[in-house]
PDB file of N, CA and C in Angstrom:
ATOM      1  N   ILE A   1      15.925  -5.247 -10.546  1.00 47.00           N
ATOM      2  CA  ILE A   1      15.080  -5.065 -11.907  1.00 47.00           C
ATOM      3  C   ILE A   1      14.982  -4.161 -12.298  1.00 47.00           C
ATOM      4  N   VAL A   2      15.058  -3.179 -12.944  1.00 52.00           N
ATOM      5  CA  VAL A   2      15.070  -1.977 -13.265  1.00 52.00           C
ATOM      6  C   VAL A   2      13.513  -1.768 -14.043  1.00 52.00           C
ATOM      7  N   VAL A   3      12.680  -0.793 -13.550  1.00 61.00           N
ATOM      8  CA  VAL A   3      11.799   0.017 -14.919  1.00 61.00           C
ATOM      9  C   VAL A   3      12.058   1.017 -15.471  1.00 61.00           C
ATOM     10  N   GLU A   4      12.001   0.924 -16.673  1.00 62.00           N
ATOM     11  CA  GLU A   4      11.492   2.874 -17.231  1.00 62.00           C
ATOM     12  C   GLU A   4      10.408   1.908 -18.015  1.00 62.00           C
ATOM     13  N   GLY A   5       9.659   3.640 -17.842  1.00 68.00           N
ATOM     14  CA  GLY A   5       8.348   4.195 -18.310  1.00 68.00           C
ATOM     15  C   GLY A   5       7.533   3.594 -17.293  1.00 68.00           C
ATOM     16  N   ASN A   6       6.098   3.560 -17.731  1.00 81.00           N
ATOM     17  CA  ASN A   6       4.879   3.529 -16.702  1.00 81.00           C
ATOM     18  C   ASN A   6       4.691   2.142 -16.250  1.00 81.00           C
ATOM     19  N   VAL A   7       4.563   2.009 -15.244  1.00 84.00           N
ATOM     20  CA  VAL A   7       4.856   0.450 -14.502  1.00 84.00           C
ATOM     21  C   VAL A   7       2.825   0.904 -13.923  1.00 84.00           C
ATOM     22  N   ARG A   8       1.812   0.209 -14.191  1.00 90.00           N
ATOM     23  CA  ARG A   8       1.296   0.140 -12.823  1.00 90.00           C
ATOM     24  C   ARG A   8       1.047  -0.407 -11.683  1.00 90.00           C
ATOM     25  N   VAL A   9       0.914  -0.311 -10.954  1.00 93.00           N
ATOM     26  CA  VAL A   9       1.707  -0.929  -9.086  1.00 93.00           C
ATOM     27  C   VAL A   9       0.041  -1.076  -8.474  1.00 93.00           C
ATOM     28  N   ARG A  10      -0.447  -2.113  -7.748  1.00 95.00           N
ATOM     29  CA  ARG A  10      -1.331  -2.211  -7.016  1.00 95.00           C
ATOM     30  C   ARG A  10      -0.543  -3.290  -5.378  1.00 95.00           C
ATOM     31  N   TYR A  11      -0.281  -1.705  -5.201  1.00 97.00           N
ATOM     32  CA  TYR A  11       0.184  -2.554  -3.723  1.00 97.00           C
ATOM     33  C   TYR A  11      -0.420  -3.259  -2.523  1.00 97.00           C
ATOM     34  N   ILE A  12      -0.068  -4.861  -2.368  1.00 98.00           N
ATOM     35  CA  ILE A  12      -0.331  -5.799  -1.833  1.00 98.00           C
ATOM     36  C   ILE A  12      -0.795  -5.441  -0.589  1.00 98.00           C
ATOM     37  N   GLY A  13      -2.124  -5.936  -0.221  1.00 98.00           N
ATOM     38  CA  GLY A  13      -2.346  -6.615   1.214  1.00 98.00           C
ATOM     39  C   GLY A  13      -2.637  -5.206   1.987  1.00 98.00           C
ATOM     40  N   MET A  14      -3.197  -4.262   0.820  1.00 98.00           N
ATOM     41  CA  MET A  14      -4.136  -3.319   1.602  1.00 98.00           C
ATOM     42  C   MET A  14      -5.110  -2.706   0.360  1.00 98.00           C
ATOM     43  N   ASN A  15      -5.536  -1.389   0.768  1.00 96.00           N
ATOM     44  CA  ASN A  15      -6.868  -1.476   0.089  1.00 96.00           C
ATOM     45  C   ASN A  15      -7.123  -0.256   0.420  1.00 96.00           C
ATOM     46  N   ALA A  16      -6.904   1.626  -0.770  1.00 96.00           N
ATOM     47  CA  ALA A  16      -7.282   3.110  -0.306  1.00 96.00           C
ATOM     48  C   ALA A  16      -8.315   3.387  -0.664  1.00 96.00           C
ATOM     49  N   PRO A  17      -8.380   4.263  -0.153  1.00 95.00           N
ATOM     50  CA  PRO A  17     -10.153   4.640  -1.174  1.00 95.00           C
ATOM     51  C   PRO A  17      -9.842   5.343  -2.171  1.00 95.00           C
ATOM     52  N   GLU A  18     -11.350   5.694  -2.681  1.00 93.00           N
ATOM     53  CA  GLU A  18     -10.501   6.023  -3.911  1.00 93.00           C
ATOM     54  C   GLU A  18     -11.052   7.269  -4.104  1.00 93.00           C
ATOM     55  N   MET A  19     -10.437   7.978  -4.550  1.00 93.00           N
ATOM     56  CA  MET A  19     -10.427   9.736  -5.418  1.00 93.00           C
ATOM     57  C   MET A  19     -11.571  10.217  -5.060  1.00 93.00           C
ATOM     58  N   ASP A  20     -12.640   9.301  -4.610  1.00 95.00           N
ATOM     59  CA  ASP A  20     -14.295  10.227  -4.391  1.00 95.00           C
ATOM     60  C   ASP A  20     -14.083  10.013  -3.403  1.00 95.00           C
ATOM     61  N   GLU A  21     -14.417   9.123  -2.576  1.00 95.00           N
ATOM     62  CA  GLU A  21     -13.996   8.798  -1.005  1.00 95.00           C
ATOM     63  C   GLU A  21     -13.592   9.408  -0.469  1.00 95.00           C
ATOM     64  N   PRO A  22     -14.153   9.432   0.763  1.00 92.00           N
ATOM     65  CA  PRO A  22     -13.440  10.280   2.374  1.00 92.00           C
ATOM     66  C   PRO A  22     -11.749   9.281   1.780  1.00 92.00           C
ATOM     67  N   PHE A  23     -10.654  10.662   1.988  1.00 95.00           N
ATOM     68  CA  PHE A  23      -8.750  10.459   2.738  1.00 95.00           C
ATOM     69  C   PHE A  23      -8.500   9.839   1.329  1.00 95.00           C
ATOM     70  N   GLY A  24      -9.261   9.639  -0.337  1.00 96.00           N
ATOM     71  CA  GLY A  24      -8.939   9.349  -1.012  1.00 96.00           C
ATOM     72  C   GLY A  24      -7.595  10.286  -1.864  1.00 96.00           C
ATOM     73  N   GLU A  25      -8.000  11.524  -1.548  1.00 96.00           N
ATOM     74  CA  GLU A  25      -6.788  12.749  -2.376  1.00 96.00           C
ATOM     75  C   GLU A  25      -5.594  12.640  -0.850  1.00 96.00           C
ATOM     76  N   GLU A  26      -6.341  12.610   0.473  1.00 96.00           N
ATOM     77  CA  GLU A  26      -4.856  12.603   1.419  1.00 96.00           C
ATOM     78  C   GLU A  26      -4.371  10.823   1.104  1.00 96.00           C
ATOM     79  N   ALA A  27      -4.559   9.564   0.849  1.00 97.00           N
ATOM     80  CA  ALA A  27      -4.128   8.521   0.224  1.00 97.00           C
ATOM     81  C   ALA A  27      -2.878   9.024  -1.182  1.00 97.00           C
ATOM     82  N   LYS A  28      -3.444   9.750  -1.894  1.00 95.00           N
ATOM     83  CA  LYS A  28      -3.290   9.441  -3.281  1.00 95.00           C
ATOM     84  C   LYS A  28      -1.327  10.755  -2.814  1.00 95.00           C
ATOM     85  N   GLU A  29      -1.992  11.452  -2.075  1.00 96.00           N
ATOM     86  CA  GLU A  29      -0.780  12.871  -1.824  1.00 96.00           C
ATOM     87  C   GLU A  29       0.549  11.928  -0.549  1.00 96.00           C
ATOM     88  N   ALA A  30      -0.038  11.643   0.403  1.00 97.00           N
ATOM     89  CA  ALA A  30       1.051  10.475   1.288  1.00 97.00           C
ATOM     90  C   ALA A  30       1.621   9.815   0.237  1.00 97.00           C
ATOM     91  N   ASN A  31       0.593   8.975  -0.783  1.00 96.00           N
ATOM     92  CA  ASN A  31       1.674   8.185  -2.016  1.00 96.00           C
ATOM     93  C   ASN A  31       2.909   8.495  -2.278  1.00 96.00           C
ATOM     94  N   GLN A  32       2.547   9.539  -2.971  1.00 94.00           N
ATOM     95  CA  GLN A  32       3.400  10.719  -3.841  1.00 94.00           C
ATOM     96  C   GLN A  32       4.226  10.699  -3.486  1.00 94.00           C
ATOM     97  N   ASN A  33       4.383  11.288  -1.504  1.00 96.00           N
ATOM     98  CA  ASN A  33       4.897  12.051  -0.564  1.00 96.00           C
ATOM     99  C   ASN A  33       6.193  10.995  -0.619  1.00 96.00           C
ATOM    100  N   LEU A  34       5.475   9.831  -0.063  1.00 96.00           N
ATOM    101  CA  LEU A  34       6.463   8.607   0.258  1.00 96.00           C
ATOM    102  C   LEU A  34       7.415   8.083  -1.178  1.00 96.00           C
ATOM    103  N   VAL A  35       7.427   8.168  -2.132  1.00 94.00           N
ATOM    104  CA  VAL A  35       7.773   7.239  -3.503  1.00 94.00           C
ATOM    105  C   VAL A  35       7.694   8.436  -4.632  1.00 94.00           C
ATOM    106  N   GLN A  36       7.636   9.849  -4.562  1.00 91.00           N
ATOM    107  CA  GLN A  36       7.680  10.533  -6.606  1.00 91.00           C
ATOM    108  C   GLN A  36       9.581  11.075  -5.869  1.00 91.00           C
ATOM    109  N   GLY A  37      10.125  10.749  -7.324  1.00 88.00           N
ATOM    110  CA  GLY A  37      11.234  11.101  -7.347  1.00 88.00           C
ATOM    111  C   GLY A  37      12.748  10.161  -6.617  1.00 88.00           C
ATOM    112  N   LYS A  38      11.804   8.955  -5.946  1.00 91.00           N
ATOM    113  CA  LYS A  38      12.468   8.766  -5.472  1.00 91.00           C
ATOM    114  C   LYS A  38      12.950   7.200  -5.715  1.00 91.00           C
ATOM    115  N   ARG A  39      14.237   7.020  -5.603  1.00 90.00           N
ATOM    116  CA  ARG A  39      14.370   5.477  -6.076  1.00 90.00           C
ATOM    117  C   ARG A  39      13.257   4.038  -5.265  1.00 90.00           C
ATOM    118  N   VAL A  40      12.437   3.566  -5.314  1.00 92.00           N
ATOM    119  CA  VAL A  40      11.813   2.289  -4.912  1.00 92.00           C
ATOM    120  C   VAL A  40      12.587   1.426  -5.411  1.00 92.00           C
ATOM    121  N   LYS A  41      12.009  -0.086  -4.405  1.00 94.00           N
ATOM    122  CA  LYS A  41      12.493  -1.150  -4.281  1.00 94.00           C
ATOM    123  C   LYS A  41      10.700  -1.961  -4.759  1.00 94.00           C
ATOM    124  N   MET A  42      10.919  -2.732  -5.063  1.00 95.00           N
ATOM    125  CA  MET A  42       9.878  -3.608  -5.050  1.00 95.00           C
ATOM    126  C   MET A  42       9.486  -4.971  -5.165  1.00 95.00           C
ATOM    127  N   GLU A  43       8.711  -5.753  -3.891  1.00 96.00           N
ATOM    128  CA  GLU A  43       9.110  -7.140  -3.793  1.00 96.00           C
ATOM    129  C   GLU A  43       7.699  -7.711  -3.951  1.00 96.00           C
ATOM    130  N   LYS A  44       7.962  -8.815  -5.408  1.00 97.00           N
ATOM    131  CA  LYS A  44       6.798  -9.263  -5.404  1.00 97.00           C
ATOM    132  C   LYS A  44       6.333 -10.557  -4.429  1.00 97.00           C
ATOM    133  N   ASP A  45       5.098 -11.124  -4.317  1.00 98.00           N
ATOM    134  CA  ASP A  45       4.268 -12.108  -3.163  1.00 98.00           C
ATOM    135  C   ASP A  45       4.914 -13.041  -4.287  1.00 98.00           C
ATOM    136  N   VAL A  46       3.176 -14.395  -4.178  1.00 98.00           N
ATOM    137  CA  VAL A  46       2.797 -15.458  -4.753  1.00 98.00           C
ATOM    138  C   VAL A  46       2.582 -14.892  -6.027  1.00 98.00           C
ATOM    139  N   SER A  47       1.682 -14.072  -6.768  1.00 97.00           N
ATOM    140  CA  SER A  47       1.304 -13.144  -8.224  1.00 97.00           C
ATOM    141  C   SER A  47       1.880 -11.844  -8.213  1.00 97.00           C
ATOM    142  N   ASN A  48       2.019 -12.211  -9.637  1.00 96.00           N
ATOM    143  CA  ASN A  48       3.225 -11.571 -10.596  1.00 96.00           C
ATOM    144  C   ASN A  48       1.850 -10.621 -10.731  1.00 96.00           C
ATOM    145  N   THR A  49       0.899 -10.267 -11.044  1.00 96.00           N
ATOM    146  CA  THR A  49      -0.084  -9.284 -11.487  1.00 96.00           C
ATOM    147  C   THR A  49      -1.747 -10.023 -11.424  1.00 96.00           C
ATOM    148  N   ASP A  50      -2.446  -8.285 -11.362  1.00 95.00           N
ATOM    149  CA  ASP A  50      -3.555  -8.564 -10.694  1.00 95.00           C
ATOM    150  C   ASP A  50      -4.757  -9.120 -12.088  1.00 95.00           C
ATOM    151  N   ARG A  51      -5.843  -8.990 -12.579  1.00 95.00           N
ATOM    152  CA  ARG A  51      -6.740  -9.436 -13.420  1.00 95.00           C
ATOM    153  C   ARG A  51      -6.579  -7.706 -14.417  1.00 95.00           C
ATOM    154  N   TYR A  52      -6.035  -6.589 -13.402  1.00 94.00           N
ATOM    155  CA  TYR A  52      -6.170  -5.720 -14.516  1.00 94.00           C
ATOM    156  C   TYR A  52      -4.964  -5.091 -15.658  1.00 94.00           C
ATOM    157  N   ASP A  53      -4.168  -6.107 -15.007  1.00 92.00           N
ATOM    158  CA  ASP A  53      -1.996  -5.926 -15.300  1.00 92.00           C
ATOM    159  C   ASP A  53      -1.363  -5.363 -14.858  1.00 92.00           C
ATOM    160  N   ARG A  54      -1.939  -4.977 -13.327  1.00 93.00           N
ATOM    161  CA  ARG A  54      -0.752  -4.177 -12.905  1.00 93.00           C
ATOM    162  C   ARG A  54      -0.655  -5.544 -11.416  1.00 93.00           C
ATOM    163  N   TRP A  55       0.743  -4.670 -11.358  1.00 94.00           N
ATOM    164  CA  TRP A  55       1.908  -5.055 -11.049  1.00 94.00           C
ATOM    165  C   TRP A  55       1.692  -5.578  -9.427  1.00 94.00           C
ATOM    166  N   LEU A  56       1.574  -6.472  -9.094  1.00 97.00           N
ATOM    167  CA  LEU A  56       1.414  -6.654  -7.316  1.00 97.00           C
ATOM    168  C   LEU A  56       2.414  -6.658  -6.583  1.00 97.00           C
ATOM    169  N   ARG A  57       3.085  -5.453  -5.703  1.00 97.00           N
ATOM    170  CA  ARG A  57       3.933  -5.830  -5.081  1.00 97.00           C
ATOM    171  C   ARG A  57       4.008  -4.458  -3.553  1.00 97.00           C
ATOM    172  N   TYR A  58       4.815  -5.705  -2.990  1.00 98.00           N
ATOM    173  CA  TYR A  58       5.190  -4.235  -1.827  1.00 98.00           C
ATOM    174  C   TYR A  58       6.168  -3.479  -2.265  1.00 98.00           C
ATOM    175  N   VAL A  59       6.074  -2.078  -1.195  1.00 97.00           N
ATOM    176  CA  VAL A  59       7.135  -1.032  -1.994  1.00 97.00           C
ATOM    177  C   VAL A  59       8.214  -0.596  -1.300  1.00 97.00           C
ATOM    178  N   TYR A  60       9.070  -0.280  -1.303  1.00 97.00           N
ATOM    179  CA  TYR A  60      10.006   0.155  -0.443  1.00 97.00           C
ATOM    180  C   TYR A  60      10.596   1.499  -0.502  1.00 97.00           C
ATOM    181  N   VAL A  61      10.960   1.981  -0.074  1.00 96.00           N
ATOM    182  CA  VAL A  61      11.695   3.506  -0.185  1.00 96.00           C
ATOM    183  C   VAL A  61      12.402   3.426   1.272  1.00 96.00           C
ATOM    184  N   ASP A  62      14.392   2.904   0.251  1.00 94.00           N
ATOM    185  CA  ASP A  62      14.913   2.814   1.446  1.00 94.00           C
ATOM    186  C   ASP A  62      14.713   1.499   2.365  1.00 94.00           C
ATOM    187  N   ASN A  63      14.120   1.862   4.290  1.00 94.00           N
ATOM    188  CA  ASN A  63      13.970   1.221   4.402  1.00 94.00           C
ATOM    189  C   ASN A  63      12.483   0.574   4.688  1.00 94.00           C
ATOM    190  N   LEU A  64      11.826   1.304   4.197  1.00 98.00           N
ATOM    191  CA  LEU A  64       9.893   2.101   5.065  1.00 98.00           C
ATOM    192  C   LEU A  64       9.541   1.046   3.649  1.00 98.00           C
ATOM    193  N   MET A  65       8.749  -0.129   4.184  1.00 98.00           N
ATOM    194  CA  MET A  65       7.671  -0.474   3.045  1.00 98.00           C
ATOM    195  C   MET A  65       6.642   0.115   2.947  1.00 98.00           C
ATOM    196  N   VAL A  66       6.156   1.191   2.087  1.00 98.00           N
ATOM    197  CA  VAL A  66       4.880   2.232   1.574  1.00 98.00           C
ATOM    198  C   VAL A  66       4.030   1.515   1.921  1.00 98.00           C
ATOM    199  N   ASN A  67       3.725   0.632   2.058  1.00 98.00           N
ATOM    200  CA  ASN A  67       2.826  -0.253   1.823  1.00 98.00           C
ATOM    201  C   ASN A  67       2.446   0.003   3.158  1.00 98.00           C
ATOM    202  N   GLY A  68       2.675  -0.432   4.078  1.00 98.00           N
ATOM    203  CA  GLY A  68       2.578  -0.318   5.844  1.00 98.00           C
ATOM    204  C   GLY A  68       2.280   1.073   6.104  1.00 98.00           C
ATOM    205  N   GLU A  69       3.156   1.597   5.712  1.00 98.00           N
ATOM    206  CA  GLU A  69       3.028   3.400   6.374  1.00 98.00           C
ATOM    207  C   GLU A  69       1.719   3.883   5.313  1.00 98.00           C
ATOM    208  N   ILE A  70       1.832   3.782   4.781  1.00 98.00           N
ATOM    209  CA  ILE A  70      -0.210   4.041   4.025  1.00 98.00           C
ATOM    210  C   ILE A  70      -0.706   3.805   4.974  1.00 98.00           C
ATOM    211  N   VAL A  71      -1.127   3.205   5.597  1.00 98.00           N
ATOM    212  CA  VAL A  71      -1.557   1.561   6.472  1.00 98.00           C
ATOM    213  C   VAL A  71      -1.824   3.010   7.978  1.00 98.00           C
ATOM    214  N   ARG A  72      -0.747   2.582   8.318  1.00 98.00           N
ATOM    215  CA  ARG A  72      -0.844   3.528   9.759  1.00 98.00           C
ATOM    216  C   ARG A  72      -0.908   4.758   9.331  1.00 98.00           C
ATOM    217  N   LEU A  73      -0.283   5.394   8.562  1.00 98.00           N
ATOM    218  CA  LEU A  73      -1.236   6.661   8.549  1.00 98.00           C
ATOM    219  C   LEU A  73      -2.520   7.192   8.376  1.00 98.00           C
ATOM    220  N   GLY A  74      -3.494   5.278   8.539  1.00 98.00           N
ATOM    221  CA  GLY A  74      -4.665   5.465   8.579  1.00 98.00           C
ATOM    222  C   GLY A  74      -5.128   6.120   7.027  1.00 98.00           C
ATOM    223  N   LEU A  75      -4.398   5.883   6.198  1.00 98.00           N
ATOM    224  CA  LEU A  75      -4.305   6.289   4.948  1.00 98.00           C
ATOM    225  C   LEU A  75      -5.190   5.053   3.949  1.00 98.00           C
ATOM    226  N   ALA A  76      -5.368   3.609   4.365  1.00 98.00           N
ATOM    227  CA  ALA A  76      -5.420   2.751   3.976  1.00 98.00           C
ATOM    228  C   ALA A  76      -6.328   1.814   5.036  1.00 98.00           C
ATOM    229  N   ARG A  77      -6.298   0.605   4.417  1.00 98.00           N
ATOM    230  CA  ARG A  77      -7.325  -0.651   4.933  1.00 98.00           C
ATOM    231  C   ARG A  77      -6.329  -1.485   4.653  1.00 98.00           C
ATOM    232  N   ALA A  78      -5.991  -2.251   6.110  1.00 98.00           N
ATOM    233  CA  ALA A  78      -5.289  -3.577   5.972  1.00 98.00           C
ATOM    234  C   ALA A  78      -6.388  -4.662   4.870  1.00 98.00           C
ATOM    235  N   HIS A  79      -5.825  -5.527   4.251  1.00 97.00           N
ATOM    236  CA  HIS A  79      -6.939  -6.037   3.703  1.00 97.00           C
ATOM    237  C   HIS A  79      -5.786  -7.262   2.682  1.00 97.00           C
ATOM    238  N   GLY A  80      -5.957  -8.675   2.625  1.00 95.00           N
ATOM    239  CA  GLY A  80      -5.411  -9.533   2.264  1.00 95.00           C
ATOM    240  C   GLY A  80      -6.446 -10.492   1.121  1.00 95.00           C
ATOM    241  N   TYR A  81      -5.546 -10.497   0.496  1.00 94.00           N
ATOM    242  CA  TYR A  81      -5.804 -10.998  -1.109  1.00 94.00           C
ATOM    243  C   TYR A  81      -5.228 -12.435  -1.293  1.00 94.00           C
ATOM    244  N   PRO A  82      -5.675 -12.926  -0.613  1.00 96.00           N
ATOM    245  CA  PRO A  82      -4.611 -14.427  -0.890  1.00 96.00           C
ATOM    246  C   PRO A  82      -4.713 -14.796  -2.524  1.00 96.00           C
ATOM    247  N   PRO A  83      -3.365 -14.974  -2.628  1.00 97.00           N
ATOM    248  CA  PRO A  83      -2.508 -15.829  -1.887  1.00 97.00           C
ATOM    249  C   PRO A  83      -1.381 -15.182  -1.793  1.00 97.00           C
ATOM    250  N   ASP A  84      -1.111 -13.640  -1.786  1.00 98.00           N
ATOM    251  CA  ASP A  84      -0.675 -13.053  -1.912  1.00 98.00           C
ATOM    252  C   ASP A  84      -0.258 -12.100  -0.543  1.00 98.00           C
ATOM    253  N   THR A  85      -0.253 -12.738   1.416  1.00 98.00           N
ATOM    254  CA  THR A  85      -0.564 -12.236   2.275  1.00 98.00           C
ATOM    255  C   THR A  85       1.250 -12.582   3.003  1.00 98.00           C
ATOM    256  N   LYS A  86       2.216 -12.546   2.405  1.00 98.00           N
ATOM    257  CA  LYS A  86       3.594 -12.853   3.332  1.00 98.00           C
ATOM    258  C   LYS A  86       3.592 -11.868   4.033  1.00 98.00           C
ATOM    259  N   TYR A  87       2.926 -10.672   4.231  1.00 98.00           N
ATOM    260  CA  TYR A  87       3.551  -9.411   5.114  1.00 98.00           C
ATOM    261  C   TYR A  87       1.486  -8.910   5.682  1.00 98.00           C
ATOM    262  N   GLN A  88       0.997 -10.023   5.823  1.00 98.00           N
ATOM    263  CA  GLN A  88      -0.403  -9.508   5.841  1.00 98.00           C
ATOM    264  C   GLN A  88      -0.486  -9.180   7.707  1.00 98.00           C
ATOM    265  N   ASP A  89       0.526 -10.327   8.727  1.00 98.00           N
ATOM    266  CA  ASP A  89       1.074  -9.874   9.597  1.00 98.00           C
ATOM    267  C   ASP A  89       0.675  -8.159  10.294  1.00 98.00           C
ATOM    268  N   TYR A  90       1.852  -8.287   9.409  1.00 98.00           N
ATOM    269  CA  TYR A  90       2.421  -6.609   9.851  1.00 98.00           C
ATOM    270  C   TYR A  90       1.797  -5.397   9.594  1.00 98.00           C
ATOM    271  N   LEU A  91       0.367  -5.951   7.855  1.00 98.00           N
ATOM    272  CA  LEU A  91      -0.275  -4.621   7.671  1.00 98.00           C
ATOM    273  C   LEU A  91      -1.304  -4.833   8.363  1.00 98.00           C
ATOM    274  N   ASP A  92      -1.656  -5.822   8.850  1.00 98.00           N
ATOM    275  CA  ASP A  92      -2.470  -5.924  10.430  1.00 98.00           C
ATOM    276  C   ASP A  92      -2.056  -4.682  11.373  1.00 98.00           C
ATOM    277  N   ARG A  93      -1.335  -4.882  12.357  1.00 98.00           N
ATOM    278  CA  ARG A  93      -1.307  -4.847  13.493  1.00 98.00           C
ATOM    279  C   ARG A  93      -0.753  -2.920  12.943  1.00 98.00           C
ATOM    280  N   MET A  94      -0.379  -2.730  10.991  1.00 98.00           N
ATOM    281  CA  MET A  94      -0.111  -0.969  11.225  1.00 98.00           C
ATOM    282  C   MET A  94      -1.870  -0.825  11.700  1.00 98.00           C
ATOM    283  N   GLU A  95      -2.725  -1.254  10.378  1.00 98.00           N
ATOM    284  CA  GLU A  95      -4.068  -1.077  10.543  1.00 98.00           C
ATOM    285  C   GLU A  95      -4.519  -0.310  12.303  1.00 98.00           C
ATOM    286  N   GLN A  96      -4.129  -1.094  13.154  1.00 98.00           N
ATOM    287  CA  GLN A  96      -4.257  -1.674  14.733  1.00 98.00           C
ATOM    288  C   GLN A  96      -3.818   0.225  15.194  1.00 98.00           C
ATOM    289  N   GLU A  97      -2.744   0.071  15.123  1.00 98.00           N
ATOM    290  CA  GLU A  97      -2.237   1.339  15.457  1.00 98.00           C
ATOM    291  C   GLU A  97      -2.339   2.455  14.946  1.00 98.00           C
ATOM    292  N   ALA A  98      -3.086   2.388  13.559  1.00 98.00           N
ATOM    293  CA  ALA A  98      -3.744   3.879  13.041  1.00 98.00           C
ATOM    294  C   ALA A  98      -5.391   3.916  13.994  1.00 98.00           C
ATOM    295  N   ARG A  99      -5.298   3.058  14.308  1.00 98.00           N
ATOM    296  CA  ARG A  99      -7.148   1.874  14.473  1.00 98.00           C
ATOM    297  C   ARG A  99      -7.029   2.954  16.012  1.00 98.00           C
ATOM    298  N   ARG A 100      -5.914   2.771  16.893  1.00 98.00           N
ATOM    299  CA  ARG A 100      -5.804   3.204  18.291  1.00 98.00           C
ATOM    300  C   ARG A 100      -5.529   4.629  18.411  1.00 98.00           C
ATOM    301  N   ALA A 101      -5.034   5.310  17.288  1.00 98.00           N
ATOM    302  CA  ALA A 101      -4.654   6.698  16.707  1.00 98.00           C
ATOM    303  C   ALA A 101      -5.260   7.445  16.378  1.00 98.00           C
ATOM    304  N   GLU A 102      -6.740   6.680  15.806  1.00 97.00           N
ATOM    305  CA  GLU A 102      -7.582   7.456  15.074  1.00 97.00           C
ATOM    306  C   GLU A 102      -7.189   7.834  14.694  1.00 97.00           C
ATOM    307  N   ARG A 103      -6.304   7.514  13.214  1.00 97.00           N
ATOM    308  CA  ARG A 103      -5.740   8.632  12.453  1.00 97.00           C
ATOM    309  C   ARG A 103      -6.321   7.835  10.844  1.00 97.00           C
ATOM    310  N   GLY A 104      -6.833   8.931  10.643  1.00 96.00           N
ATOM    311  CA  GLY A 104      -7.231   9.341   8.868  1.00 96.00           C
ATOM    312  C   GLY A 104      -8.364   8.306   8.754  1.00 96.00           C
ATOM    313  N   VAL A 105      -8.491   7.431   8.187  1.00 95.00           N
ATOM    314  CA  VAL A 105     -10.263   7.005   7.626  1.00 95.00           C
ATOM    315  C   VAL A 105     -10.475   6.188   9.770  1.00 95.00           C
ATOM    316  N   TRP A 106     -10.033   6.623  10.076  1.00 96.00           N
ATOM    317  CA  TRP A 106      -9.906   5.531  11.604  1.00 96.00           C
ATOM    318  C   TRP A 106     -11.001   7.233  12.738  1.00 96.00           C
ATOM    319  N   ALA A 107     -10.134   8.085  11.927  1.00 94.00           N
ATOM    320  CA  ALA A 107     -10.919   8.813  12.922  1.00 94.00           C
ATOM    321  C   ALA A 107     -11.841   9.136  13.472  1.00 94.00           C
ATOM    322  N   LYS A 108     -12.479   9.959  14.615  1.00 85.00           N
ATOM    323  CA  LYS A 108     -13.580   9.821  14.997  1.00 85.00           C
ATOM    324  C   LYS A 108     -14.483  11.681  15.144  1.00 85.00           C
TER     325      LYS A 108
END
C-alpha cells in the first residue's frame, strides 16, 4: 500500500509518554529519527483503526520494528490492547531489556 498525505498512526503494543510527561519529548524525537524521511512498511494486526480513526500498525524501517525499538530504548512501555497482540511477547521482551538496562522511563 502506498500512502500519500497525512495519516495518523497509533503504534500497536506500546504506550509512549504524552508530550507534557517525562520522556515525552525524547520519545517523539526518537520516533522522528527512526522514521522521518524514510520509507516505512506498516503491518496491520486485527483492527484497522482505533476510536480516534488512527491507523493501528506495526511500523518498520528496513527490518527494524520501530514499535519495539522505542520500547527497547525505554521511551515507551509495552502495553497490549487485545485483539491486536500478535507481537506482544516480543514487545514485552523489549521492555524487560529496557528495565534491566534502566533506560528512559526505567532510569533510577
